[in-house]
Structure formats: structure tokens, C-alpha cells
Amino acid sequence: MSLGHALLGLLERGPGHGYDLKKAYDDQFGQDRPLHYGQVYTTLSRLLRNGLVQEAGVESGSGPDRKRYAITDAGVTDVENWLGTPEKPEPYLQNTLYTKVVLALLSGREAADVLDTQRAAHLNAMRELTRRKTDGDLADKLICDYALFHLEADLRWLELTTARLDELAKQVGR
Amino acid sequence: MTLLSATDLHKAFGPTPALAGAGLTVDAGEIVAIMGPSGSGKSTLLHCLAGILTPDAGSVHYRGVDLGSLPDGKRSELRRTEFGFVFQFGQLVPELSCVENVALPLRLAGVKRRDAESRATDWLEKLEVADVAAKRPGETSGGQGQRVAVARALVTAPKVIFADEPTGALDSLNGERVMTLFLAAARATSAAVVLVTHEPRVAAYADREVVVRDGRSRLVEHAG
Ligand SMILES: Nc1ncnc2c1ncn2[C@@H]1O[C@H](COP(=O)(O)OP(=O)(O)O)[C@@H](O)[C@H]1O
Ligand SMILES: [Mg+2]
């Protein structure tokens, strides 16, 4: 999962301090693993270096949390591309996909499109495996079956999440 | 070449809309999966495409001919000669043997019994169920019964086969055998297949998929 993209997505709602971002992240995604401040500031300075965020005012005083950050146009484009590009279909994507869906909802984008794009990529991979399986020997079949069942489990999750988007939108506060 | 196309189909049963703007095109020889949650309108869409149901609005064209413009007699003739059907279960006549079931569409088209049954036997062999030819459907397993049903759908050399959850009542291994033999036979005869399924592993046998949600079809671009 890319923390940079998640923080950029959260900044789309308006500029904020590192502390605000950590809190917003933990509220939405940090149920079992809250972020460390260190991760937040390292990621923000990388985003700053790459021109994806800019400083939106520095307050007087000391400490790392004097700066406010705002997303730049390049940052918005980066989020846009990330949400629009399916993840490589492989098991255990739920963290990344969940984050994408929530950020799409928070930013008023079509979360169903994120899920459908991913769904198409998954089914494409399944078609490829099915083809390999049809032409292959028994060992190929067994190996392909294993991958097929895992991708199918992911697809079921995508389908169920699509069916629950309205409910999820309420919960994330839109 | 476009064989079958449906535009902006609407169909309601009482107050509930089953289709609300669904559309689809099928090329000759192409295998298309129609996916979606249960109750989303997949079967209704299939029945409209096959001319079994008449949509309230929108149109279905088969080889450029508007199905809605055909008189009932012409439409059922088209279904008999150009289309084949495979359903989840209950499509075989219980009083007839399997080979008689497969021969039935040919007999209805006026083919002599001996000829019809010999062609039926060929198809039972292709689907690897020649051993149940003399049995009644009730004496076969679920997987064998579905392969007999596929043989019956293919015996008239249709241009389009409509299949609604053909493996819905089967376990993984039997479902796989049905799909492999069914689609190999369809590809060998260049028949197009419209395959309704809610199972991703079954849809993965198709060339592409169309997702139906709330009576609308969504075409999702394939990501590389
Ligand atoms: N003959 C019918 N009479 C009344 N309602 C129907 C009939 N056929 C379908 N429906 C309704 O239309 C909707 C779509 O059904 P269907 O096309 O069978 O969905 P799917 O095949 O995707 O499960 C459902 O709400 C279903 O209850
Ligand atoms: Mg159905």
C-alpha cells in the first residue's frame, strides 16, 4: 500500500498539518496499525520534493508540526492516475483496495469505477489462467486452479464491496 | 461481424423494473459472459436477447432484423433454427432417453428418426456422455445431464447458444468438464455463446464479460 497516495488523497479535502493527516489516516485506515509520526513526515518530505504537495504557510514556534501542506495540481493528477489504474491482480490486496475505495468516496469520485476497473483486471488474469489450464497438463491445471480460487475470492470481495458502497459512503462521512 | 445487438432495453414485471437501459452486442463466434449479482436482470436480458421475452422498450436485432418486428411464428422459427439453449436444469424431457432428447430438435424439424439419432449420438460422443444414451435423464448424474443438454443445444448447429447458469447446480470439477466440453464444441462450430453466470471462474472461460447491475449493463474496459 502506498502511504504517499493515501496522504495525497486525504489532502484533497483541504490543506493540513502532519498531525491532521495522521489523525485522518488513523480514523479511516489505522484500525489495527496507527501511523507513526516519523512515517508521516518522511512521506510528506518526499511528496514535497516531488512537487506533489507544497507548503501552505509556516507557523511560528518550533517542532516539526509548524508546516501546513496543500496538494498541488501534480498531486491531484497523481491521485487520479493511482485510483484509475488497477492493481496487479494478486491475492491480499484488500488494504490497498480498501484505501482506494475510501479515498474515492471522500473525494467524491466514482468508487464503483475503482472497483469495476479492478474487477476487469482480475477477470482478465483469470481468463489468462483458464486458457493456460485448458492447454496444460495436470500439474498446470492444479497450479492454475490455486491461483484461480484466490482471485475468485478477491472478486467476490470486490462484488460485495460494490453492493455495500452506499453503506460505506455513510460511514466514511459523505 | 455483429450477430446480435440489443439497445436500451427496458422490462418491468409489475412495478419492479428488471431491465432499465441494458444493452449488448455479440459478434459471430464470440463467447460473452453476462455477470452480476442475483436479481440484477441477467436472465431477463438473456430472454430478451433470445426473443423469449419482449422488452417494454428498446430493441433487439439479430443479423440486422428487429426481433420485435417479426410475427410470433417467425420468431419461434428463428429460435428453433438459429438459437440453442442450455439452462441450469429441468430442460430434458424425463420420459425420453438421453439420445431421444438430443434428437428431439431435429425430429421437430422433420429429420427422420434414424438420421436424427445418429447425429445425436455423435454429439453425445463429443460431450463424452455416449454411455448414457439409452438412459433417461433421471438416471444420469447432474454433470452428465448438463452435457446431454449441451449436446441437445448444439445438435441443430445454432449460430448462438444462450446458456443461463449452465453449471449452477454442479460442483467445481463437473462444472469445469461441462464448460470445457461445451465451449470447445461451440468454438469448433463457430457458434457464439451468451453465457449468464454469477461465478467468476465460469465467466473466465468467455472472451469478455458484461456486468449487469440494477438492470443496466456496464461495459468495463479491459486493463492490460
Ligand atoms: N417472471 C417474473 N415475474 C416477476 N418478476 C420477475 C420475473 N422475472 C424476473 N423478475 C424480477 O426481475 C428482476 C431481475 O430478475 P432476473 O432477470 O431473473 O435476475 P438474475 O437472473 O440476474 O438473477 C428480479 O427482481 C426478479 O425478481
Ligand atoms: Mg437468473
PDB file of C-alpha atoms in Angstrom, chain A residues 87-90 118-133 144 147-148 151-152 155, chain B residues 200 204 209 222-224:
ATOM      1  CA  GLU A  87      -3.596  -3.091  -9.011  1.00  0.00           C
ATOM      2  CA  LYS A  88      -1.764  -6.073 -10.442  1.00  0.00           C
ATOM      3  CA  PRO A  89      -4.204  -8.912  -9.698  1.00  0.00           C
ATOM      4  CA  GLU A  90      -2.690 -10.908  -6.873  1.00  0.00           C
ATOM      5  CA  GLN A 118     -10.040  -3.770 -10.592  1.00  0.00           C
ATOM      6  CA  ARG A 119     -12.688  -6.361 -11.291  1.00  0.00           C
ATOM      7  CA  ALA A 120     -11.892  -6.259 -15.018  1.00  0.00           C
ATOM      8  CA  ALA A 121      -8.168  -6.682 -14.308  1.00  0.00           C
ATOM      9  CA  HIS A 122      -8.878  -9.658 -12.047  1.00  0.00           C
ATOM     10  CA  LEU A 123     -11.140 -11.334 -14.574  1.00  0.00           C
ATOM     11  CA  ASN A 124      -8.537 -10.761 -17.268  1.00  0.00           C
ATOM     12  CA  ALA A 125      -5.981 -12.584 -15.149  1.00  0.00           C
ATOM     13  CA  MET A 126      -8.491 -15.377 -14.549  1.00  0.00           C
ATOM     14  CA  ARG A 127      -9.152 -15.702 -18.282  1.00  0.00           C
ATOM     15  CA  GLU A 128      -5.425 -15.998 -18.901  1.00  0.00           C
ATOM     16  CA  LEU A 129      -5.104 -18.712 -16.252  1.00  0.00           C
ATOM     17  CA  THR A 130      -8.133 -20.558 -17.628  1.00  0.00           C
ATOM     18  CA  ARG A 131      -6.556 -20.568 -21.079  1.00  0.00           C
ATOM     19  CA  ARG A 132      -3.277 -21.887 -19.679  1.00  0.00           C
ATOM     20  CA  LYS A 133      -5.157 -24.514 -17.749  1.00  0.00           C
ATOM     21  CA  CYS A 144      -3.716 -22.521 -12.189  1.00  0.00           C
ATOM     22  CA  ALA A 147      -4.473 -19.015  -8.364  1.00  0.00           C
ATOM     23  CA  LEU A 148      -7.989 -19.031  -9.819  1.00  0.00           C
ATOM     24  CA  LEU A 151      -8.512 -14.442  -7.486  1.00  0.00           C
ATOM     25  CA  GLU A 152     -12.127 -15.546  -7.290  1.00  0.00           C
ATOM     26  CA  LEU A 155     -13.509 -10.853  -6.952  1.00  0.00           C
TER      27      LEU A 155
ATOM     28  CA  PRO B 200     -16.146 -15.662 -11.899  1.00  0.00           C
ATOM     29  CA  ALA B 204     -13.317 -16.742 -17.135  1.00  0.00           C
ATOM     30  CA  GLU B 209     -17.681 -10.063 -19.859  1.00  0.00           C
ATOM     31  CA  HIS B 222     -10.090  -4.300 -20.069  1.00  0.00           C
ATOM     32  CA  ALA B 223      -6.968  -3.184 -18.309  1.00  0.00           C
ATOM     33  CA  GLY B 224      -3.862  -4.837 -19.714  1.00  0.00           C
TER      34      GLY B 224
END
